[in-house]
PDB file of C-alpha atoms in Angstrom:
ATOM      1  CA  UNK V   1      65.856  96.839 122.473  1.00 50.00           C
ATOM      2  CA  UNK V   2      66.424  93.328 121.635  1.00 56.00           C
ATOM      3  CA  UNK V   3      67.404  91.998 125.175  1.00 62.00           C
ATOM      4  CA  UNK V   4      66.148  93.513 127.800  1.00 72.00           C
ATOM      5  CA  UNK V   5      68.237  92.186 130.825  1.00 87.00           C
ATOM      6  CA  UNK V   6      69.882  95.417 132.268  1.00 93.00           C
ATOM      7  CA  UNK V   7      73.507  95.450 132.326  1.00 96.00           C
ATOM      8  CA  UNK V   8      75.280  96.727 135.635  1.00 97.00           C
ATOM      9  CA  UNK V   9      78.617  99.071 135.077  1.00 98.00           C
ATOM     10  CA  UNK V  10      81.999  99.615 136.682  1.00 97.00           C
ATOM     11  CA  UNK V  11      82.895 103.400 134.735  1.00 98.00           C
ATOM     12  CA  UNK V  12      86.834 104.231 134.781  1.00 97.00           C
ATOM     13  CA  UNK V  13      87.840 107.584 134.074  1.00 98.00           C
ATOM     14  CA  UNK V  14      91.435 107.825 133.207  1.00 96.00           C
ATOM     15  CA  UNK V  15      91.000 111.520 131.200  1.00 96.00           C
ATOM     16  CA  UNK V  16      91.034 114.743 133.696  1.00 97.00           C
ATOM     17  CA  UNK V  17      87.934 117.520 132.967  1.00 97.00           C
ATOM     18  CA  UNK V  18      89.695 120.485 130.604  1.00 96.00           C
ATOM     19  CA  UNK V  19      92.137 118.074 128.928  1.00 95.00           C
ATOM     20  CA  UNK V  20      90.468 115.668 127.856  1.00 96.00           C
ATOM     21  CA  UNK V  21      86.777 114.742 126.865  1.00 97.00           C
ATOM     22  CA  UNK V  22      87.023 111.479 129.586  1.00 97.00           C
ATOM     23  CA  UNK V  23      84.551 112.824 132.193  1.00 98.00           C
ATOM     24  CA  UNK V  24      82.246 114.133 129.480  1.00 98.00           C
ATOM     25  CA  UNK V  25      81.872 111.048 127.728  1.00 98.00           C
ATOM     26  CA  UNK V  26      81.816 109.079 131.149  1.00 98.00           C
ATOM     27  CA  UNK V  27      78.448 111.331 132.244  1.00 98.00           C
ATOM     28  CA  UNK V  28      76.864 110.671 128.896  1.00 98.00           C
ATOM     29  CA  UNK V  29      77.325 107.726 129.143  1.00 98.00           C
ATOM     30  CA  UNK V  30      76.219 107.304 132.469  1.00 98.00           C
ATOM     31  CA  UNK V  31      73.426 108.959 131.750  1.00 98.00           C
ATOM     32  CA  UNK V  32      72.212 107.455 128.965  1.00 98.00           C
ATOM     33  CA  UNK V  33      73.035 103.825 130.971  1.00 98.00           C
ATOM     34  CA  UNK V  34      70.363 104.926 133.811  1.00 98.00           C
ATOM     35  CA  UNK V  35      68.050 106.131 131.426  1.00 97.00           C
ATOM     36  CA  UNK V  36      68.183 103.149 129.607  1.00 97.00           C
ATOM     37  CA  UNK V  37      67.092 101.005 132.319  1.00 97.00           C
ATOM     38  CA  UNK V  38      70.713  99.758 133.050  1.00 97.00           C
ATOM     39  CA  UNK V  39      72.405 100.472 136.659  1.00 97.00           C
ATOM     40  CA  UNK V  40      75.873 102.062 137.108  1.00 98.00           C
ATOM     41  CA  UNK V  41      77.259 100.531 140.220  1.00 97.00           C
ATOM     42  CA  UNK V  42      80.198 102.414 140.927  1.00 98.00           C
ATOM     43  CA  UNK V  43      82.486 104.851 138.876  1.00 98.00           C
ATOM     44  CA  UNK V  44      86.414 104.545 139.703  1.00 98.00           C
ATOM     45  CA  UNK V  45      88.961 107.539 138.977  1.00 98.00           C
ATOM     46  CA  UNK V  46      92.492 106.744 137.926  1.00 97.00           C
ATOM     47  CA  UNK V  47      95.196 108.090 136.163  1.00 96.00           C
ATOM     48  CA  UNK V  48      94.704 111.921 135.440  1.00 96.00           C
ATOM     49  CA  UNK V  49      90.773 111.169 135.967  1.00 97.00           C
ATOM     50  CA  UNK V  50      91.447 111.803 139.404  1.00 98.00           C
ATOM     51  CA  UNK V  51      91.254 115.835 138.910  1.00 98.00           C
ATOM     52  CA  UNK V  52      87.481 115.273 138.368  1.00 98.00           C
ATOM     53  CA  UNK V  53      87.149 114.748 142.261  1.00 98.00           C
ATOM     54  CA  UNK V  54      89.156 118.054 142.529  1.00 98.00           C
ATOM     55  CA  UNK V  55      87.040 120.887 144.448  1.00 98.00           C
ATOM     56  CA  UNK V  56      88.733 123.615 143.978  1.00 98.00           C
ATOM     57  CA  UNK V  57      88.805 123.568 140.019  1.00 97.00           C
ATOM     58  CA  UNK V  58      87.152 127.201 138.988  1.00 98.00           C
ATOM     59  CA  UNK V  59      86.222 126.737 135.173  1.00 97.00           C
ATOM     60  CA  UNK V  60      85.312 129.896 133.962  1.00 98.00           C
ATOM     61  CA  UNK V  61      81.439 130.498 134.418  1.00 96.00           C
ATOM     62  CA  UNK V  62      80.702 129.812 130.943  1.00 97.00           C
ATOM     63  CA  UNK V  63      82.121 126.544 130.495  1.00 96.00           C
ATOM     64  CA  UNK V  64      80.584 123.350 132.305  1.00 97.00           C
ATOM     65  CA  UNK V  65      81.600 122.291 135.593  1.00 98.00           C
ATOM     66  CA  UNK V  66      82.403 118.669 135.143  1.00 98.00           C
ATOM     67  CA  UNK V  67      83.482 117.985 138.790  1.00 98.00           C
ATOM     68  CA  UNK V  68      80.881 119.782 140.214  1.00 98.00           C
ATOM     69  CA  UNK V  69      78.341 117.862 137.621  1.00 98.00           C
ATOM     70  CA  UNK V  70      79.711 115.023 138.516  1.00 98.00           C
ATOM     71  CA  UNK V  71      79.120 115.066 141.888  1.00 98.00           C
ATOM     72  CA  UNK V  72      75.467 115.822 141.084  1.00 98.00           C
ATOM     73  CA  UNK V  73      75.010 113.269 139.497  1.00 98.00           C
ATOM     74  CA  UNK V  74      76.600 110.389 141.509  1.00 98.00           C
ATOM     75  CA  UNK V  75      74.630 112.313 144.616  1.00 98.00           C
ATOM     76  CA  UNK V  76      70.987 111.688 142.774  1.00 98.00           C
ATOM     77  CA  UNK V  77      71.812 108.528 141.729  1.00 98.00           C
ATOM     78  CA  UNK V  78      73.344 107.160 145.428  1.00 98.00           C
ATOM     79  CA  UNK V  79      76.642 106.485 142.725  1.00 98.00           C
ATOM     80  CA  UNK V  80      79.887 105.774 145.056  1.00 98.00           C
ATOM     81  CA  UNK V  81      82.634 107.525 143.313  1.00 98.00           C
ATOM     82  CA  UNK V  82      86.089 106.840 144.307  1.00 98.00           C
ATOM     83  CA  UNK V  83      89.378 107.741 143.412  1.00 98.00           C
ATOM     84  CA  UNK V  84      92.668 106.105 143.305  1.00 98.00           C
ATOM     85  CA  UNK V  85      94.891 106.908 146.719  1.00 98.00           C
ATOM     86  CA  UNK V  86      97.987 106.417 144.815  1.00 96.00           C
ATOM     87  CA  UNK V  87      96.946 108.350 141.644  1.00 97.00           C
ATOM     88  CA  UNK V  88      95.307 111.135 143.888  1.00 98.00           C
ATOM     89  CA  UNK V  89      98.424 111.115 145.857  1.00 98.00           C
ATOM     90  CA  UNK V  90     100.462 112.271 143.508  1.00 96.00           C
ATOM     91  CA  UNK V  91      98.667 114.554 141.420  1.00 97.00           C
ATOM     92  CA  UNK V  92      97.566 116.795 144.762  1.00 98.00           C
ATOM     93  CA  UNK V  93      94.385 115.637 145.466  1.00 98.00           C
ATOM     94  CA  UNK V  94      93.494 114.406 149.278  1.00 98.00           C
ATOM     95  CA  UNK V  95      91.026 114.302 151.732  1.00 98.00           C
ATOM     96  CA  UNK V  96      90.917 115.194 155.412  1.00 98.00           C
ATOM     97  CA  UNK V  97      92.225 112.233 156.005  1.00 98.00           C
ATOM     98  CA  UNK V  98      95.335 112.450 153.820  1.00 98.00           C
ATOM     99  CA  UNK V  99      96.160 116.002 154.893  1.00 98.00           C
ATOM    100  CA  UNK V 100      96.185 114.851 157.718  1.00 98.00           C
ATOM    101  CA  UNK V 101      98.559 111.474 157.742  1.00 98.00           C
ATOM    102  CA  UNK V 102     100.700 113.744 155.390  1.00 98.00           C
ATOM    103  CA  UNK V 103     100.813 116.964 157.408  1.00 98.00           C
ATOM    104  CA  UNK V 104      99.475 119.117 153.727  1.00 98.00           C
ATOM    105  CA  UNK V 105      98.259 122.880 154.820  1.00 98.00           C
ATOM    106  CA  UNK V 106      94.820 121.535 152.510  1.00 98.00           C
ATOM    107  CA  UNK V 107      92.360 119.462 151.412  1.00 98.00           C
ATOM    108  CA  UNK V 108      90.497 119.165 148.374  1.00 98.00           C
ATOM    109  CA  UNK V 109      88.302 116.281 148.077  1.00 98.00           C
ATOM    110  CA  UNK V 110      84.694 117.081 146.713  1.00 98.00           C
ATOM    111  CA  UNK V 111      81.994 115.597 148.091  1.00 98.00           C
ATOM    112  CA  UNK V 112      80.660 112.468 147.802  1.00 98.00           C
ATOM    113  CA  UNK V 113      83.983 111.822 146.159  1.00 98.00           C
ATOM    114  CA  UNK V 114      86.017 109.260 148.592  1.00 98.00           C
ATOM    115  CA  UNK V 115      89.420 107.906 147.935  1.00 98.00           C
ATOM    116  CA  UNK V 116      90.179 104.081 148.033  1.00 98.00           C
ATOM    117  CA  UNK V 117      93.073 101.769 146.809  1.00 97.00           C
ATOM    118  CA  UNK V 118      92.966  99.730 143.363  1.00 96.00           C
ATOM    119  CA  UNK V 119      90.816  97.289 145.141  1.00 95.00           C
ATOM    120  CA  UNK V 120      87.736  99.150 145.030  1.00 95.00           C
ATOM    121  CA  UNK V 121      88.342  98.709 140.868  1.00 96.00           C
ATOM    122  CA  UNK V 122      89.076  94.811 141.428  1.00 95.00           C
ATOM    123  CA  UNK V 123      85.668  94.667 143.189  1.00 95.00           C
ATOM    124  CA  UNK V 124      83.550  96.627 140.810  1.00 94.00           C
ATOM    125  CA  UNK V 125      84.625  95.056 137.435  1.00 91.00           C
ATOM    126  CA  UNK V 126      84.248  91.649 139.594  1.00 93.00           C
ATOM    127  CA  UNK V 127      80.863  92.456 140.558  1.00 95.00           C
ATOM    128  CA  UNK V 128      79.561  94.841 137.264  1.00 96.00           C
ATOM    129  CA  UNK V 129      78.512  92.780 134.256  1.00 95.00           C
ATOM    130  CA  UNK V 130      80.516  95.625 131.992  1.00 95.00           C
ATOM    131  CA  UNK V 131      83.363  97.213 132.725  1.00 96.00           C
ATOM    132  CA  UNK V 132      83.506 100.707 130.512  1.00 96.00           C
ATOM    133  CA  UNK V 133      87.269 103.069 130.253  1.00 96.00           C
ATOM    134  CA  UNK V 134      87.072 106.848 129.558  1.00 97.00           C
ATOM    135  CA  UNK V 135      91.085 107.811 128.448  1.00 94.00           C
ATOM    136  CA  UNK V 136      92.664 110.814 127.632  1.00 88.00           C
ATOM    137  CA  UNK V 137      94.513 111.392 124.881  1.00 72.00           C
ATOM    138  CA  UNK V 138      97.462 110.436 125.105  1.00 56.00           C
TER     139      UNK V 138
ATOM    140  CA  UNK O   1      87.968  85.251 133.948  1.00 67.00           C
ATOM    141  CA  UNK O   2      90.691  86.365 132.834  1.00 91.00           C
ATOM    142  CA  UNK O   3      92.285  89.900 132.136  1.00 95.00           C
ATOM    143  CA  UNK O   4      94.588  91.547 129.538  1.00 97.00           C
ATOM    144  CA  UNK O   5      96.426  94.820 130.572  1.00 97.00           C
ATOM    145  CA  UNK O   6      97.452  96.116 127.355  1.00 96.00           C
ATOM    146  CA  UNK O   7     100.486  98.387 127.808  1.00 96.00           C
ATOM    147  CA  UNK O   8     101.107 100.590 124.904  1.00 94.00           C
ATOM    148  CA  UNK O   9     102.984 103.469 126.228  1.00 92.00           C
ATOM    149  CA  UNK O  10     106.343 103.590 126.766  1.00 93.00           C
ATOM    150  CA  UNK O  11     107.992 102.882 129.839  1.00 94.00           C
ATOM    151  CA  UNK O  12     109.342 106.910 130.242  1.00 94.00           C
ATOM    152  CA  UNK O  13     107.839 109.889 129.305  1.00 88.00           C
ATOM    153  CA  UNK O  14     104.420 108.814 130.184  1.00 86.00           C
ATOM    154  CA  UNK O  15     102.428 107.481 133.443  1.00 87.00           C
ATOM    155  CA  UNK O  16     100.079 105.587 132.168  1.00 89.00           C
ATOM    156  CA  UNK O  17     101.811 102.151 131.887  1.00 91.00           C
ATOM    157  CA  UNK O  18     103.492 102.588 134.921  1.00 92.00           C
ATOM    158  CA  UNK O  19      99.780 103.538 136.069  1.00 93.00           C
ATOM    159  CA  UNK O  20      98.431  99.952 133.841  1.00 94.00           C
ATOM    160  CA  UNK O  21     100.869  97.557 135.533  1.00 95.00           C
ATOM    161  CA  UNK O  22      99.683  98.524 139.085  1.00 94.00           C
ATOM    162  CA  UNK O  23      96.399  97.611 137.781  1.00 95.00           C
ATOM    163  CA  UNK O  24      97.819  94.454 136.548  1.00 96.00           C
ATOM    164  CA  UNK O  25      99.480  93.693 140.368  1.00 96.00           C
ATOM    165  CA  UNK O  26      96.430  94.926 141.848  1.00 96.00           C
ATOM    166  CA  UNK O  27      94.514  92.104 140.453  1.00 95.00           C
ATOM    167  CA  UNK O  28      96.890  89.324 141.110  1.00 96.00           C
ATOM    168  CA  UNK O  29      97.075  90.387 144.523  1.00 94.00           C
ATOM    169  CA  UNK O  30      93.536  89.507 144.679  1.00 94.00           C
ATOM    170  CA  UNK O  31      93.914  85.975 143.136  1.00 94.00           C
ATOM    171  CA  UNK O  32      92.240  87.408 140.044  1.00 95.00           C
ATOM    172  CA  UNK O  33      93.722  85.846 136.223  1.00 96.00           C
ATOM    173  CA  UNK O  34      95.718  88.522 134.795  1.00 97.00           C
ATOM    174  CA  UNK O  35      98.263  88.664 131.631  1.00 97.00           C
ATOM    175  CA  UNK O  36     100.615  91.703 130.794  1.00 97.00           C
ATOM    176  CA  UNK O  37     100.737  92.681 126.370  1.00 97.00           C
ATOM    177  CA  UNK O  38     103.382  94.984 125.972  1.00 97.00           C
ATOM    178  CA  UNK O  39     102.306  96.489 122.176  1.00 97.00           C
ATOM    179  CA  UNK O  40     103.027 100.076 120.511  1.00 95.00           C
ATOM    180  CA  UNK O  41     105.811 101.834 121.767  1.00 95.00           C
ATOM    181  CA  UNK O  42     105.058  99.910 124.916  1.00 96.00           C
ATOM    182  CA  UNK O  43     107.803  96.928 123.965  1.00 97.00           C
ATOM    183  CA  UNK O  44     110.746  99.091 125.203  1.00 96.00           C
ATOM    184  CA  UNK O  45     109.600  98.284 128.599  1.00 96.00           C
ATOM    185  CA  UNK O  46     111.027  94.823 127.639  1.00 96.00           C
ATOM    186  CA  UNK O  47     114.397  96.322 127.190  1.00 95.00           C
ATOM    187  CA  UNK O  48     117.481  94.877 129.119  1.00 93.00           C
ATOM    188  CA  UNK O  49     119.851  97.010 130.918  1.00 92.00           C
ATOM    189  CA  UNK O  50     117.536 100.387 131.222  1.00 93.00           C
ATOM    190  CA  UNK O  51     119.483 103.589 133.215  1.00 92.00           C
ATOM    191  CA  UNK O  52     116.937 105.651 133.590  1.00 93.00           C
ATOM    192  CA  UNK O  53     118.592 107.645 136.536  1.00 92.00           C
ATOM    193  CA  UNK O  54     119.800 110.292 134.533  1.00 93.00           C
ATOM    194  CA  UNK O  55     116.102 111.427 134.269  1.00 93.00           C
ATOM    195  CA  UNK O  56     115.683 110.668 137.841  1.00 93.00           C
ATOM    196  CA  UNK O  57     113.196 107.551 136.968  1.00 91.00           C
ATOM    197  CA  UNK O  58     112.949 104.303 138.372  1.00 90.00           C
ATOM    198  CA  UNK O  59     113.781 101.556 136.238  1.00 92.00           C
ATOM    199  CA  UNK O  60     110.239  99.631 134.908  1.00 93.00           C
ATOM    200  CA  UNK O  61     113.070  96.700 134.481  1.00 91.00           C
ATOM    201  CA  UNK O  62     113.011  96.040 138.472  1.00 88.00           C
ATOM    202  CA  UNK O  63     108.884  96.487 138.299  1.00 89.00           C
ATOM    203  CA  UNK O  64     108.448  94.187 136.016  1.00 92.00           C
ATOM    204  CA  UNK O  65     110.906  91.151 137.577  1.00 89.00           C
ATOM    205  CA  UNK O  66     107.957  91.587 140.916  1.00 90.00           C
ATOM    206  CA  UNK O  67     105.125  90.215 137.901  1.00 93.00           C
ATOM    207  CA  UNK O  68     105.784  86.653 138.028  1.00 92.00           C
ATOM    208  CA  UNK O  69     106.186  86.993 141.868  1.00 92.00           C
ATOM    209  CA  UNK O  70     102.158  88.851 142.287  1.00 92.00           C
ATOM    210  CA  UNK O  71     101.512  85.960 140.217  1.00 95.00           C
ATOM    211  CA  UNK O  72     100.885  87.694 136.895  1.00 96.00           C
ATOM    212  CA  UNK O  73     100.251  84.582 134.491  1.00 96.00           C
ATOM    213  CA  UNK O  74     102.149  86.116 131.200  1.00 96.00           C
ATOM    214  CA  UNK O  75     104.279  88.376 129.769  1.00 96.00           C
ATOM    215  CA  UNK O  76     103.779  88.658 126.270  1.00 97.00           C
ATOM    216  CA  UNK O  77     104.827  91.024 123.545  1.00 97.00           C
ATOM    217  CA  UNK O  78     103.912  91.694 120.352  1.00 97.00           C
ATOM    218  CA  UNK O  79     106.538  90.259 117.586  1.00 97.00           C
ATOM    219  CA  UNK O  80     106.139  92.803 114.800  1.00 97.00           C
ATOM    220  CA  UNK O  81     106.140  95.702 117.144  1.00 97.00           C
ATOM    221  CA  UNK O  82     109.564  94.319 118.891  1.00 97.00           C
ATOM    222  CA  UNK O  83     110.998  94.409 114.947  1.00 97.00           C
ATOM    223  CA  UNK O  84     109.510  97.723 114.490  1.00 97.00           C
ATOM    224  CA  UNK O  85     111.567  99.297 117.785  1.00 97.00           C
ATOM    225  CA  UNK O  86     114.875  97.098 116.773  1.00 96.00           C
ATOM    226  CA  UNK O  87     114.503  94.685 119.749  1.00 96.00           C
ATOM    227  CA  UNK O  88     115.791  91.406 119.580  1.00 94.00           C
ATOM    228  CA  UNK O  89     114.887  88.697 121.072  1.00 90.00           C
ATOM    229  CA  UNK O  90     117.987  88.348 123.310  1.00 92.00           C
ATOM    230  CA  UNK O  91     117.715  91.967 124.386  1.00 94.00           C
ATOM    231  CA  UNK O  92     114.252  91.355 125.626  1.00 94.00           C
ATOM    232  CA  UNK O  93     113.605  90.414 129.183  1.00 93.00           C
ATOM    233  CA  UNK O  94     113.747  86.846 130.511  1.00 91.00           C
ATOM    234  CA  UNK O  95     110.336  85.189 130.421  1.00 92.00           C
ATOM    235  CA  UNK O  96     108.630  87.183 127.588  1.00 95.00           C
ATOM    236  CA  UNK O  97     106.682  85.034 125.436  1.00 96.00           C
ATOM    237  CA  UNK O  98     106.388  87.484 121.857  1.00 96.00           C
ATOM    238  CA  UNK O  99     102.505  86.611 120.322  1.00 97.00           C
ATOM    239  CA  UNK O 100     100.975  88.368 117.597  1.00 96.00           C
ATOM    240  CA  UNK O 101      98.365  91.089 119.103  1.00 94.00           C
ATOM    241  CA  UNK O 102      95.357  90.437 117.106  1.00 93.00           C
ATOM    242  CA  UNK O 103      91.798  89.978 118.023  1.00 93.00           C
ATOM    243  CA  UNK O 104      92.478  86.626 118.028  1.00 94.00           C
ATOM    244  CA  UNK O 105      94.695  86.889 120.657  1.00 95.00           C
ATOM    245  CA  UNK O 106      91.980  89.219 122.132  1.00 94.00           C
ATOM    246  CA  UNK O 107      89.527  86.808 122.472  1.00 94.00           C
ATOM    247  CA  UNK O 108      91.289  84.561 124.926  1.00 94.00           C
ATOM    248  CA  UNK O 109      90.121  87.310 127.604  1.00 95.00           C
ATOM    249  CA  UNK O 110      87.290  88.083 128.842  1.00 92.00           C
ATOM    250  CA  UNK O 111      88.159  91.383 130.009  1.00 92.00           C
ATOM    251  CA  UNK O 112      90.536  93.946 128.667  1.00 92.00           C
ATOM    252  CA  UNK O 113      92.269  96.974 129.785  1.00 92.00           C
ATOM    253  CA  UNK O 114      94.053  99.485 127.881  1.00 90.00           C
ATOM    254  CA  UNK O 115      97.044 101.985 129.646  1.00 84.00           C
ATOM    255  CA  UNK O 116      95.952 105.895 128.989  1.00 72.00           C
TER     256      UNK O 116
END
């Protein structure tokens, strides 16, 4: 490596798991990052990226479990993962907290997934030297 | 330091720069530099006189008047891509400013986010 001054990273995962390769790429990257020597502060879900924080996606068993990686991951590392309220919102996903404020017969937040406004995004690429987006396809 | 939200969706049919100008708000809210380039497919958001009600949409039109009120710094659109989608410059929104989007332009920012 020609500088060795470790980097700090904001991740933002716009791509949901099963269609798109987002939250793959995000985890390799990740990954990679720590093992590098660099530090991932915080990793923010928007867009569609907020089905990663979904627990009650069932892939089949042969087929990765991104969420459920995921949240491995950001557990060993002491990662905060959040998600967008407004995104999550609308796409179904919500914790206890949402369900209920909104009066929903469920919640499906995994663990140590938390949800958070657009803020939480401000802060981290304020306070991460890079800022790194995983999109979909579109 | 300043940002770019790059919106190259368009306006219907797709959340992400609906999804990209929040972002956008979200940062002037917190007193944070932040420019709007509407590139791609994403210059029809600059269109005058959108109805979207028919397909039970809100208009981006009346999102994008709030921008210089958050405190967004620019507007700006590409030029070639406005000729590309047949926009004039009359039909386009007050207070666009049309730039070429090249890395040039890039530069200026030290941050840069892409819609989708």
């Amino acid at each position: 490596m020609q500088d060795s001054t470790p980097f700090s990273f904001t991740l933002v995962i716009t791509g949901a798991p099963y269609s798109s390769q987002a939250p793959q790429s995000a985890l390799s990257f990740a990954a990679a990052a720590i093992r590098a020597g660099h530090r991932v502060d915080r990793v923010f879900l928007y867009g569609d990226g907020v089905q990663l924080a979904s627990a009650l996606a069932s892939p089949p068993s042969d087929e990765p479990h991104w969420p459920r990686e995921w949240s491995t991951f950001l557990e060993e590392h002491g990662i905060p993962g959040v998600a967008c309220i407004a995104s999550a919102l609308r796409r179904g996903l919500v914790d206890e907290g949402e369900q209920k404020r909104y009066e929903l017969p469920a919640s499906n937040l995994l663990a140590p997934f938390t949800i958070a406004g657009l803020g939480e995004w401000v802060e981290g690429r304020m306070a991460s030297s890079r800022t790194v987006y995983f999109h979909g396809s579109d | 330091m300043s940002t770019l939200i790059v919106i190259d969706q368009p306006p219907y049919g797709s959340w992400a720069g609906r999804e990209a100008l929040d972002m956008a708000f979200s940062l002037a809210a917190f007193d944070q530099p932040v420019s709007l380039l509407f590139c791609g497919a994403g210059v029809n958001w600059l269109r005058k006189g959108q109805e979207p009600g028919t397909i039970r949409q809100k208009s981006v039109e009346k999102n994008l008047a709030a921008a210089p009120i958050f405190g967004v710094e620019a507007l700006l659109a590409d030029g070639g891509d406005c000729n590309r989608y047949g926009l004039e410059s009359e039909q386009l929104l007050d207070g666009v400013t049309l730039v070429q989007a090249d890395s040039q332009l890039f530069t200026k920012y030290s941050h840069t986010a892409f819609a989708g």
